[in-house]
Coordinates of C-alpha atoms in Angstrom, one line a residue:
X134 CA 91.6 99.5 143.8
X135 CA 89.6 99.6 140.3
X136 CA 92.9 100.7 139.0
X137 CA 94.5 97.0 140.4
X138 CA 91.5 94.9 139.0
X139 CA 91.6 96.5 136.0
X140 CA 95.7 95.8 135.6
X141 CA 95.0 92.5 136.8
X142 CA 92.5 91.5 134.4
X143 CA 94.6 92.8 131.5
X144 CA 97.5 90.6 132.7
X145 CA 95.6 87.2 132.6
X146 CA 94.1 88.5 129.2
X147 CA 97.9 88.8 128.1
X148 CA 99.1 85.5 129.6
X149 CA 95.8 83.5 127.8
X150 CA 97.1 85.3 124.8
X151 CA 100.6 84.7 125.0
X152 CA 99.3 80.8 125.9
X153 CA 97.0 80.6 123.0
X154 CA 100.1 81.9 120.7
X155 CA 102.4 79.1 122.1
X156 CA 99.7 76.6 121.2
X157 CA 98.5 78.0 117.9
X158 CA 102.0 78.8 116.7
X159 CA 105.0 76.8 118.2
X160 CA 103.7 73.9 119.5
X161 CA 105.1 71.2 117.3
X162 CA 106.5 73.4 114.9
X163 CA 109.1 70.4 114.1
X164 CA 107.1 67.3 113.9
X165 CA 105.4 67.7 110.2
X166 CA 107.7 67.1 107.0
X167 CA 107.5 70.4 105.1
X168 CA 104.8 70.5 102.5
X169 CA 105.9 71.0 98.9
X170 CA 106.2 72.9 96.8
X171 CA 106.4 76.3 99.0
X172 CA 107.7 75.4 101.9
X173 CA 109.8 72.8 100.7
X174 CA 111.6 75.4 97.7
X175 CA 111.8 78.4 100.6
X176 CA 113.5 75.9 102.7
X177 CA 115.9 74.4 99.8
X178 CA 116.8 77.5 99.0
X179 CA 118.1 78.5 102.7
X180 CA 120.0 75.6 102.4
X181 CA 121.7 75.9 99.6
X182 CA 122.7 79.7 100.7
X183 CA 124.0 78.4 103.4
X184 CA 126.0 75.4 101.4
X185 CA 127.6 77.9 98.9
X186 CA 128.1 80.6 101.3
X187 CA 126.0 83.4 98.6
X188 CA 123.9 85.3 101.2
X189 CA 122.9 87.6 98.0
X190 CA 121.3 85.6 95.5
X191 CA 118.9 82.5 96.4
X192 CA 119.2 79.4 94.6
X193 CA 117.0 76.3 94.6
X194 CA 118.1 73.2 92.5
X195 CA 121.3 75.0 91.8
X196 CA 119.4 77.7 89.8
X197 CA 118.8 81.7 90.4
X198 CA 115.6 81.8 92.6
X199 CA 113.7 85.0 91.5
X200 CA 110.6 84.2 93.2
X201 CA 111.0 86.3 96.7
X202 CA 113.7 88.8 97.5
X203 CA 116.2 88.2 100.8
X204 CA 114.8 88.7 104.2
X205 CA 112.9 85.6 104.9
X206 CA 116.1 83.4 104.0
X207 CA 118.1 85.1 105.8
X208 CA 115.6 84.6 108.7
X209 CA 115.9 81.1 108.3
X210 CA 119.8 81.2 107.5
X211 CA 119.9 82.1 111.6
X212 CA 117.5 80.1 112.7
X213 CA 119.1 77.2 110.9
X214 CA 122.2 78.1 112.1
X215 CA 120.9 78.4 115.9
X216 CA 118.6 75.4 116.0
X217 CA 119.8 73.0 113.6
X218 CA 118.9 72.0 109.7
X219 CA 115.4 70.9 110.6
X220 CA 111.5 71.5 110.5
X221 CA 111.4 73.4 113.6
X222 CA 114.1 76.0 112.5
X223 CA 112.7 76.7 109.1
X224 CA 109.2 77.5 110.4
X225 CA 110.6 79.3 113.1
X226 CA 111.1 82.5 111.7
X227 CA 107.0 82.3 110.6
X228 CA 105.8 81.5 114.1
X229 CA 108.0 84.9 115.6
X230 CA 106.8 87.1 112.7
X231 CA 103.5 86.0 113.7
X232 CA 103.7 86.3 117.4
X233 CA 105.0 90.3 116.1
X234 CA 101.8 90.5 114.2
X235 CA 99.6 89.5 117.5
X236 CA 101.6 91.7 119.8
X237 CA 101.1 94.8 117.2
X238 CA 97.3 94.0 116.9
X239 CA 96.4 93.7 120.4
X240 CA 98.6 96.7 121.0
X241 CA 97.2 98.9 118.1
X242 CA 93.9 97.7 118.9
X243 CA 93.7 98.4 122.8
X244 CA 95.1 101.9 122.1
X245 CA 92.0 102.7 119.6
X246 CA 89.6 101.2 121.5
X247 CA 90.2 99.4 124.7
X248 CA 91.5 96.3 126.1
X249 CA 88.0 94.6 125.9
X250 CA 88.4 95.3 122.1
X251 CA 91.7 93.8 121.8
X252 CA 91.5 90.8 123.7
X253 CA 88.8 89.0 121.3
X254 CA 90.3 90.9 118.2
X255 CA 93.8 89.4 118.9
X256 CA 92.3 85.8 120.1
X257 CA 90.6 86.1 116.3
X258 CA 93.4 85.9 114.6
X259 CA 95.5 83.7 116.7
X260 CA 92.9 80.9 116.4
X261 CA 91.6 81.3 112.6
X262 CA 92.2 78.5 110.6
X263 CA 94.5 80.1 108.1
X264 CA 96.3 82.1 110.2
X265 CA 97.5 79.1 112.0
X266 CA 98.2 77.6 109.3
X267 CA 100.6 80.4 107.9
X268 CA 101.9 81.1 111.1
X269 CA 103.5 77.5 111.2
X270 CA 104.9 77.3 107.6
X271 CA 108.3 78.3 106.2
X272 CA 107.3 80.2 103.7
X273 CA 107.4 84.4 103.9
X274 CA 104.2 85.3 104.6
X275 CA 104.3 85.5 108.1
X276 CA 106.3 87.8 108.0
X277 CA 105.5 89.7 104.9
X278 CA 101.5 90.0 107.3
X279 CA 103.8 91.0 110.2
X280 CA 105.1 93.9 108.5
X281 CA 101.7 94.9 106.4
X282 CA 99.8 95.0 109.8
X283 CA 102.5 97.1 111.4
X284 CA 102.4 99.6 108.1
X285 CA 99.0 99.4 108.1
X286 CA 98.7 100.4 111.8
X287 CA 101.3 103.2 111.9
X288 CA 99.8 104.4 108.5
X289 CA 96.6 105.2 110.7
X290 CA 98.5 106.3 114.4
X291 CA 100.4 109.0 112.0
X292 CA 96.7 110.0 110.5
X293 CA 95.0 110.7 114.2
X294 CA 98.0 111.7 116.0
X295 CA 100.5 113.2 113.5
X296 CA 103.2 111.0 115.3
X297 CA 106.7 111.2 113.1
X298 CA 107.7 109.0 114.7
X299 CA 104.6 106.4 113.4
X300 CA 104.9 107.5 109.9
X301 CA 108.7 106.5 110.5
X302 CA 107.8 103.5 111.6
X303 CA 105.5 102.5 108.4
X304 CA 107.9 103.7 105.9
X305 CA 110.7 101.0 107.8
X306 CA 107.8 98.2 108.1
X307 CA 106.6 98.5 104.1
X308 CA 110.7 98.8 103.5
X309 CA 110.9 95.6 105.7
X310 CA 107.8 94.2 103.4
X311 CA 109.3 95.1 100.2
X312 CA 112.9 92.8 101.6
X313 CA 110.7 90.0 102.2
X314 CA 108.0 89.8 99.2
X315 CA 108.3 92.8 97.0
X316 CA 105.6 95.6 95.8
X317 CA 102.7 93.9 97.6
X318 CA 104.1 95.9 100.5
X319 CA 103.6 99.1 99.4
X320 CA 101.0 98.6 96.8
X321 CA 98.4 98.0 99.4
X322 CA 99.0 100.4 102.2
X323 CA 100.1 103.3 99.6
X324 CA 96.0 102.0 97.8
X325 CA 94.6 102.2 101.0
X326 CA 95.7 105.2 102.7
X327 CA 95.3 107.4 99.4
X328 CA 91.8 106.0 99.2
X329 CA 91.1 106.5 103.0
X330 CA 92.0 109.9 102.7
X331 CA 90.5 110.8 99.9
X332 CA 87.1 109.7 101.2
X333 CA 88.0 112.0 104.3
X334 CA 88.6 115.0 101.8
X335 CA 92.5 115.3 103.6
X336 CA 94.4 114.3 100.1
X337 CA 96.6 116.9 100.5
X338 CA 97.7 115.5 104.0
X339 CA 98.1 111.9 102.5
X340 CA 100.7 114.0 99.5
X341 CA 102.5 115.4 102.8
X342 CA 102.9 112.1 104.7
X343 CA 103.7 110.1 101.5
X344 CA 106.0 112.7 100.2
X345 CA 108.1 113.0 103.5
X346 CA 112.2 113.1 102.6
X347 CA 113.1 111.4 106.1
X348 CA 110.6 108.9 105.9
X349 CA 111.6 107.7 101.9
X350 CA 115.4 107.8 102.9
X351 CA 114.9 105.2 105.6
X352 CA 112.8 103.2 103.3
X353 CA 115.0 103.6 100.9
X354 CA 118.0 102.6 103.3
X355 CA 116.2 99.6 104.1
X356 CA 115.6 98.7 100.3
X357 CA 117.8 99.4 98.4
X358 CA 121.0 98.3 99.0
X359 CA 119.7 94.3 98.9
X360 CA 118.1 95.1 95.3
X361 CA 121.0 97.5 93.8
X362 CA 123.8 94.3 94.9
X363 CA 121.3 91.9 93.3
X364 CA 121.1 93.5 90.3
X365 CA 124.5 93.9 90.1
X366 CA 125.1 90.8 90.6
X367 CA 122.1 89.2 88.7
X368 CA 121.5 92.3 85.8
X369 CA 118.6 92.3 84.0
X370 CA 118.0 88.4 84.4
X371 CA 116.6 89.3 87.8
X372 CA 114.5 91.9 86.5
X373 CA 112.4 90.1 84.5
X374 CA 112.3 87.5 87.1
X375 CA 111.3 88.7 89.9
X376 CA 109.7 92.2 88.9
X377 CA 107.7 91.3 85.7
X378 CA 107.4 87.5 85.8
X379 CA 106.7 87.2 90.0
X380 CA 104.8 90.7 90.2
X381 CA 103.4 92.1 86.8
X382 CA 102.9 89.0 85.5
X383 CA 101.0 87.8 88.4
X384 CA 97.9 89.8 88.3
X385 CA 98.2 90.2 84.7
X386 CA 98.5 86.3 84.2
X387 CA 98.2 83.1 85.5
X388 CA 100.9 81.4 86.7
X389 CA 100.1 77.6 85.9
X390 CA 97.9 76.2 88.4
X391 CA 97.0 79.3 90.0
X392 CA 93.8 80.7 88.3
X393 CA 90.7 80.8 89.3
X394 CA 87.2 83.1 88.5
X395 CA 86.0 86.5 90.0
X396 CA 84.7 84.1 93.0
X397 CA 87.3 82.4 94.2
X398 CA 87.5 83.8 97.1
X399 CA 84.8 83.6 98.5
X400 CA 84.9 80.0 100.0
X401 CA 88.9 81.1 101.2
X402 CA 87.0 83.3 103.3
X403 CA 84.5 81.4 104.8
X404 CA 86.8 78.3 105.4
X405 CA 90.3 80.6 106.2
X406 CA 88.3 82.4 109.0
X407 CA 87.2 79.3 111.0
X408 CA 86.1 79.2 113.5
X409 CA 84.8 82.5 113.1
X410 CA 83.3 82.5 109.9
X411 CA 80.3 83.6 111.5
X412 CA 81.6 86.9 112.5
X413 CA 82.0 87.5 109.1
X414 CA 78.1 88.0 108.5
X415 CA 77.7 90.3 111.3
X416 CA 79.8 92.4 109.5
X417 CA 78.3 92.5 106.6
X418 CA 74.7 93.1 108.5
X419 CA 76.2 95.9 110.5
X420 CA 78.0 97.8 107.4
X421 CA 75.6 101.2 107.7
X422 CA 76.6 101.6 111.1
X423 CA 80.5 100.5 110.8
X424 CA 80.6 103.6 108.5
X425 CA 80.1 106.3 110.5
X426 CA 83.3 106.0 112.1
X427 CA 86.6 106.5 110.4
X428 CA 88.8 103.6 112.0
X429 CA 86.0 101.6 110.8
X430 CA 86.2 103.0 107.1
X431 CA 89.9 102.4 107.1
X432 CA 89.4 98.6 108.4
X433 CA 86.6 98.2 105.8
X434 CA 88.9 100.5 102.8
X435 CA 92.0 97.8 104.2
X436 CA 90.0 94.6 103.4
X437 CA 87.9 95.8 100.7
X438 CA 91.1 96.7 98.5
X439 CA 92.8 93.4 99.4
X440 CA 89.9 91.8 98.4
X441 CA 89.2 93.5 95.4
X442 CA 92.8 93.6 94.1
X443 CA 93.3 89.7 94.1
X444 CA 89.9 88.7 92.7
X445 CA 90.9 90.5 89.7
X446 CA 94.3 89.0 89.6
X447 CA 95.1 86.9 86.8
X448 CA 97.6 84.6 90.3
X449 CA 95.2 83.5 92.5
X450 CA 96.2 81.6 96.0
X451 CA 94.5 81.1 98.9
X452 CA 96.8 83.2 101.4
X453 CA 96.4 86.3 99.2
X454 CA 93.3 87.1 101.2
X455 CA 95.3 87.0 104.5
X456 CA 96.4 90.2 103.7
X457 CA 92.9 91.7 104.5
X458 CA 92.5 89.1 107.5
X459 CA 93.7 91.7 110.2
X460 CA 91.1 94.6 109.5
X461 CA 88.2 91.6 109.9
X462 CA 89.5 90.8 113.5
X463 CA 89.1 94.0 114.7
X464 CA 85.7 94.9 113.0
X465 CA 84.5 91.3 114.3
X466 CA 85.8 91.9 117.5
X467 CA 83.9 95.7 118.0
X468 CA 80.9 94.0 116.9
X469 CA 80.9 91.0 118.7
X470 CA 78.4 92.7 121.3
X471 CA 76.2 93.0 118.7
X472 CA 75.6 89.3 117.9
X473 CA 72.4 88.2 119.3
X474 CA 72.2 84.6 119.0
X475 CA 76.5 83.2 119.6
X476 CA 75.7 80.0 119.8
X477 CA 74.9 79.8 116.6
X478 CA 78.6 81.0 115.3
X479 CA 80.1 77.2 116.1
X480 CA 77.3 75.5 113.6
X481 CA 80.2 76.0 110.7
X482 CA 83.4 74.5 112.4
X483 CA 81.2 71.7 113.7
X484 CA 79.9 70.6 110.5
X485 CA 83.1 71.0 109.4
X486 CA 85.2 68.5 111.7
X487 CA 81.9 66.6 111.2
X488 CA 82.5 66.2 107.6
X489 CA 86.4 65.4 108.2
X490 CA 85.0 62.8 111.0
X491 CA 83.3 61.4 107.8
X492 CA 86.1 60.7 106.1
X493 CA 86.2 57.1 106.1
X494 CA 82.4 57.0 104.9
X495 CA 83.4 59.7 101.8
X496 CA 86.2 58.5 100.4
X497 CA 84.8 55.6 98.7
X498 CA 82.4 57.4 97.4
X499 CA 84.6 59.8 95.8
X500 CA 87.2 57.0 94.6
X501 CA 84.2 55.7 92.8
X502 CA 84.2 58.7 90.8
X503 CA 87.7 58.6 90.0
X504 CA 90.6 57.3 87.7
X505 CA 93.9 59.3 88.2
X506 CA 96.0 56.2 89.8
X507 CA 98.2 58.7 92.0
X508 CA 95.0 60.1 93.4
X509 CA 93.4 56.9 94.0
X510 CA 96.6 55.9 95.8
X511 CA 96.4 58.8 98.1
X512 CA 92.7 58.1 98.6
X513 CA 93.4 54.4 100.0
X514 CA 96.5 55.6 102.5
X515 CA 94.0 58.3 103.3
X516 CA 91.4 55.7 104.5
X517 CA 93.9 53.4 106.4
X518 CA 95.3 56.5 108.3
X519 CA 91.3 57.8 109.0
X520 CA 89.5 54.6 110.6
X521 CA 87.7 54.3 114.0
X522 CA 90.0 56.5 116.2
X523 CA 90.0 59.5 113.7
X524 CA 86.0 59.6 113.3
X525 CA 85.6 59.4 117.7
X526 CA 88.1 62.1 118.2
X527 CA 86.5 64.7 115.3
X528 CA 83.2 63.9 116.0
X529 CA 84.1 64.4 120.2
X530 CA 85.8 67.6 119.6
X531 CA 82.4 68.7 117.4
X532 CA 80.2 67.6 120.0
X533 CA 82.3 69.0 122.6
X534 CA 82.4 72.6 120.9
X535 CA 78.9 72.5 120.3
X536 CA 78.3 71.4 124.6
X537 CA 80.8 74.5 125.8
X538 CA 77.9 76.9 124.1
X539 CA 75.3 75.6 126.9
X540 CA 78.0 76.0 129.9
X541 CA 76.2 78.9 132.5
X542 CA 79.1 79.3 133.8
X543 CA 81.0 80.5 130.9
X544 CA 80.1 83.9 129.1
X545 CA 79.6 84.1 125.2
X546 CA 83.7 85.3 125.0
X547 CA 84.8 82.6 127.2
X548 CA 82.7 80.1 125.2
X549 CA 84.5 81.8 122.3
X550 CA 87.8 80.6 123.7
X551 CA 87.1 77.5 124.7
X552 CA 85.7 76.5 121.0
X553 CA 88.3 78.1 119.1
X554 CA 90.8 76.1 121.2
X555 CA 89.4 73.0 120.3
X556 CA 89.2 73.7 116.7
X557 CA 92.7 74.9 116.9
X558 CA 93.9 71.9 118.5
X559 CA 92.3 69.5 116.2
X560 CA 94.2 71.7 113.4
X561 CA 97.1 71.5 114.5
X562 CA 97.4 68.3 116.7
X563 CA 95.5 66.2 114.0
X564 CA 94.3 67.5 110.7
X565 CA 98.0 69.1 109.2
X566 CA 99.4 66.1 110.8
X567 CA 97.3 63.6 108.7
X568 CA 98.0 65.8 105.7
X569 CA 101.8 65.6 106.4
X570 CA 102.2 61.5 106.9
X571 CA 99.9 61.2 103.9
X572 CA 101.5 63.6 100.8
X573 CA 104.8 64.9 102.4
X574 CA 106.2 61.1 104.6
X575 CA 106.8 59.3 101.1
X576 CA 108.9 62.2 99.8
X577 CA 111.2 62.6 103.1
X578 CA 111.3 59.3 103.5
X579 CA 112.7 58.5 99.7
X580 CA 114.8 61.1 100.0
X581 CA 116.4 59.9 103.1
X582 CA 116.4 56.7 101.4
X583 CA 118.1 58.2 98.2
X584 CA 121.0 60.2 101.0
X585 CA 121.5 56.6 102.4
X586 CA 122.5 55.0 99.3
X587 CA 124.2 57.9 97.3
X588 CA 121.2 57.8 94.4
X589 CA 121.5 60.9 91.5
X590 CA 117.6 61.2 91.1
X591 CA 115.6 62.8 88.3
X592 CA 112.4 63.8 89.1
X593 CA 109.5 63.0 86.6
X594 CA 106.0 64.1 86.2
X595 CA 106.5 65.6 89.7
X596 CA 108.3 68.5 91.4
X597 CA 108.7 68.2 95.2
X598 CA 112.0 70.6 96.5
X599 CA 111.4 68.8 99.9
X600 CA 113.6 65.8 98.4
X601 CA 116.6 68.2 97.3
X602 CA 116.1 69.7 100.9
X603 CA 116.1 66.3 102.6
X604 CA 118.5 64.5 100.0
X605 CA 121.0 67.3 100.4
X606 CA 120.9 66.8 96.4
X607 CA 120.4 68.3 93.0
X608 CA 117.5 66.4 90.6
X609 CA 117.1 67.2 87.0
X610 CA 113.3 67.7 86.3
X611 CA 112.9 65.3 82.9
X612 CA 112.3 61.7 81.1
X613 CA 114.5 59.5 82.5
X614 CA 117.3 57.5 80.2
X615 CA 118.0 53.9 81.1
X616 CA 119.1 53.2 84.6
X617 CA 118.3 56.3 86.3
X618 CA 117.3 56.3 89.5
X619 CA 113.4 58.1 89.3
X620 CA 111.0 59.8 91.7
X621 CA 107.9 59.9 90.2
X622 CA 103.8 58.8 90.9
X623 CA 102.2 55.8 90.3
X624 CA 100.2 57.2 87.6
X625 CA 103.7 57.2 85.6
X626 CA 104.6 54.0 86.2
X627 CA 103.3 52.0 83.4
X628 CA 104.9 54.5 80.8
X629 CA 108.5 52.8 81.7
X630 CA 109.4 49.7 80.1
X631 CA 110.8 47.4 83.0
X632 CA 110.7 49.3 86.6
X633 CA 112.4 48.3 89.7
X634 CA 111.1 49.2 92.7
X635 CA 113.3 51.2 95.4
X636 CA 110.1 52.8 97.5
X637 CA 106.6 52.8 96.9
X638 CA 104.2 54.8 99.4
X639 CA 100.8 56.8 99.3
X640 CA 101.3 56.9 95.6
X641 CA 104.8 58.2 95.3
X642 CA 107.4 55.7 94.0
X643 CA 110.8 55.8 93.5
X644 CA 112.0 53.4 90.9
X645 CA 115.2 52.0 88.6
X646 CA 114.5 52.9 85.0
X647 CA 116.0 49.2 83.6
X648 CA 114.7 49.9 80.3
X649 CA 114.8 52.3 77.2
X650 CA 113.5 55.8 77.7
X651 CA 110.0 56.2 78.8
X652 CA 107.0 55.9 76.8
X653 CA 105.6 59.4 76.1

């Protein structure tokens, strides 16, 4: 009979989950233009493999693409081909990976320690801010977390158990990794396993698993065949594309616009974890105790590294750090017991959909303090689209987070839940959207308009690969010479002599250059 109860309780915890997913993940996974310039160049690129019929090398704007290797676009090459050339079937491939990634938690974590362990660990990371984020973009990091959690997991299995067939199954996962976004996938759980083991004094063990013939075959069959063709096909051009400038380059450099100082990401953190930032500081307050267990070292090894690693990166970008997300859930979720006062962990996503129910009151203030015309276009749509309606429904779903911590009937987890639902749905159902009708509407929209009338656009002062995407079109990134059609900001337009005026919204024009070249 305890037997029953208990299989019964685990199956509503799976249902909730599998719920929560569907919510957090897929639910309107189509209605949002894609946001430039990642998702808008992974997604240009699928379609131009699919145009040329060149499943080997990725193009974007008719040029070699060295940014990613193949899996991810091939992803959305059947996607595409099943659901259609839209939205929903270039994000598609993201919201599966990540529904993997939640499976392979919950599963890794309930045979560690426990279904009650698993359940909040898993409803963690379906519900964190960035993770929802990610999960819903086409972009390959979805999938590049789905297979570094899966590694990471089988890395430890194969360390308790022995298990060939779990060190199998991490050499095929990193292999997977590598197809989809390079070294990253090895780098950190080959870092993280040779330092875990050191610190348990069993290096010799790590050199055995590492060093296993089966196990680097099957990588190796996963690996290399992609990367010899390309090579082949692309030489040493792809080489110094994708290895030194999109690897070596990254942590030794900064790519332009993605720098940052030792600290940067520290806010990530405390906003990418929402609404659980909280959690975070238990961790930190409990570390003595977290290490005297090894799964616990391992976690803290996992995150630590990732953590470390991309501080000191030359590239900085905010989804780095959700490589070192997963460890977090579980710690957060074994010490979730511990926290005395819970209520307390839904004071930070309050104030923040309070400050974004402010909006209408802040963005004066801050167009005061500005003079970039584009940004001051973007700044008026922005309080058009944010009046009355916007401020009742952020402030409510504060309020009403804040009034599920005082339900008796509810216990701290199911409080939990209920909060992290909200915040999720205001995410998802109302925050991206506003961010997708304000900077990515004017771009699908000229594009479409640009499609409709057979315009040959250059694009100036701006780069947005949704409009090849959506235009079905190449644009050549320059000045524009006398009557070219132009996509460009309305910071630029006063630099051309005599524009005409094809579209104009939130700051993104798309104009006739009547004139003589533009003025530098």
């Amino acid at each position: 009979m305890h037997s029953s109860l208990q299989q019964s309780g685990e199956q509503r915890q799976v249902l909730l989950l599998a719920v929560l997913v569907g919510i957090s993940f897929f639910a309107g996974l189509g209605s949002a233009p894609l946001f430039d310039v990642d998702e808008g160049a992974f997604s240009e690129a699928t379609r131009e493999m699919i145009a040329s019929g060149n499943y080997l090398t990725t193009y974007l704007n008719g040029h070699p693409r060295f940014d990613k290797p193949v899996l991810i676009y091939w992803f959305q090459v059947l996607s595409v081909k099943t659901f259609g050339l839209n939205e929903f079937a270039f994000r598609f491939p993201s919201a599966a990976a990540s529904a993997i990634w939640a499976a392979a938690l919950y599963r890794f974590t309930r045979m560690e320690l426990g279904r009650e362990t698993a359940f909040p660990a898993t409803l963690f990371m379906v519900l964190s801010l960035q993770v929802t984020i990610i999960a819903k973009a086409a972009i390959a990091d979805g999938l590049l977390n789905c297979c570094l959690a899966v590694t990471m997991f089988a890395v430890y299995t194969h360390y308790r158990t022995g298990s060939p067939a779990s060190r199998y199954l991490a050499f095929a996962a990193a292999g997977l990794g590598v197809l989809t976004k390079g070294p990253v996938a090895i780098l950190i759980p080959g870092a993280v396993s040779f330092l875990f083991f050191m610190q348990q004094g069993e290096l010799k063990k790590w050199l055995k698993t590492v060093l296993n013939l089966r196990a680097i075959l099957l990588f190796l069959a996963i690996v290399m065949p992609w990367y010899t063709l390309e090579y082949l096909d692309q030489g040493m051009a792809f080489v110094e594309g994708f290895l030194f400038k999109h690897n070596v380059n990254r942590f030794s450099s900064s790519l332009e616009g993605h720098s940052g100082s030792l600290f940067y990401y520290f806010p990530v953190l405390l906003i990418g974890l929402m609404p659980f930032t909280g959690m975070l500081f238990t961790i930190l307050f409990n570390l003595k105790k977290l290490l005297s267990e090894p799964l616990n070292r391992y976690l803290l090894i996992w995150f630590a590294f990732v953590f470390v690693f991309f501080s000191l990166s030359g590239t900085k970008l905010p989804h780095y750090m959700i490589y070192g997300y997963t460890p977090l859930f579980i710690l957060m979720a074994r010490l979730f017991a511990e926290v005395k006062k819970p209520r307390i962990l839904v004071l930070w996503p309050v104030f923040f959909l309070l400050l974004f129910a402010a909006l209408p009151l802040l963005i004066p203030v801050a167009a005061a303090r500005i003079d970039d015309l584009y940004i001051l276009a973007v700044l008026d749509s922005a309080l058009r689209l944010t009046g009355t309606d916007h401020s009742l429904l952020l402030a409510g779903a504060a309020l009403l987070i804040a009034a599920l911590q005082f339900v008796p009937a509810f216990s701290p987890r199911s409080r939990l839940v209920a909060g992290g639902l909200v915040f999720c749905l205001c995410i998802n159902f109302h925050i991206m959207p506003l961010a997708a009708r304000l900077l990515q509407e004017p771009v699908k929209e000229a594009a479409l308009l640009s499609k409709s009338r057979g315009y040959k656009v250059v694009m100036w002062k701006v780069y947005y690969p949704s409009f090849l995407l959506y235009s079905h079109s190449f644009a050549e990134k320059r000045a524009p010479e006398k009557g070219e059609i132009v996509l460009t900001t309305v910071k630029y337009l006063e630099r051309l002599e005599n524009p005409e005026l094809l579209y104009s919204k939130h700051g993104i024009v798309l104009v006739k250059n009547n004139e003589m070249r533009p003025r530098p």
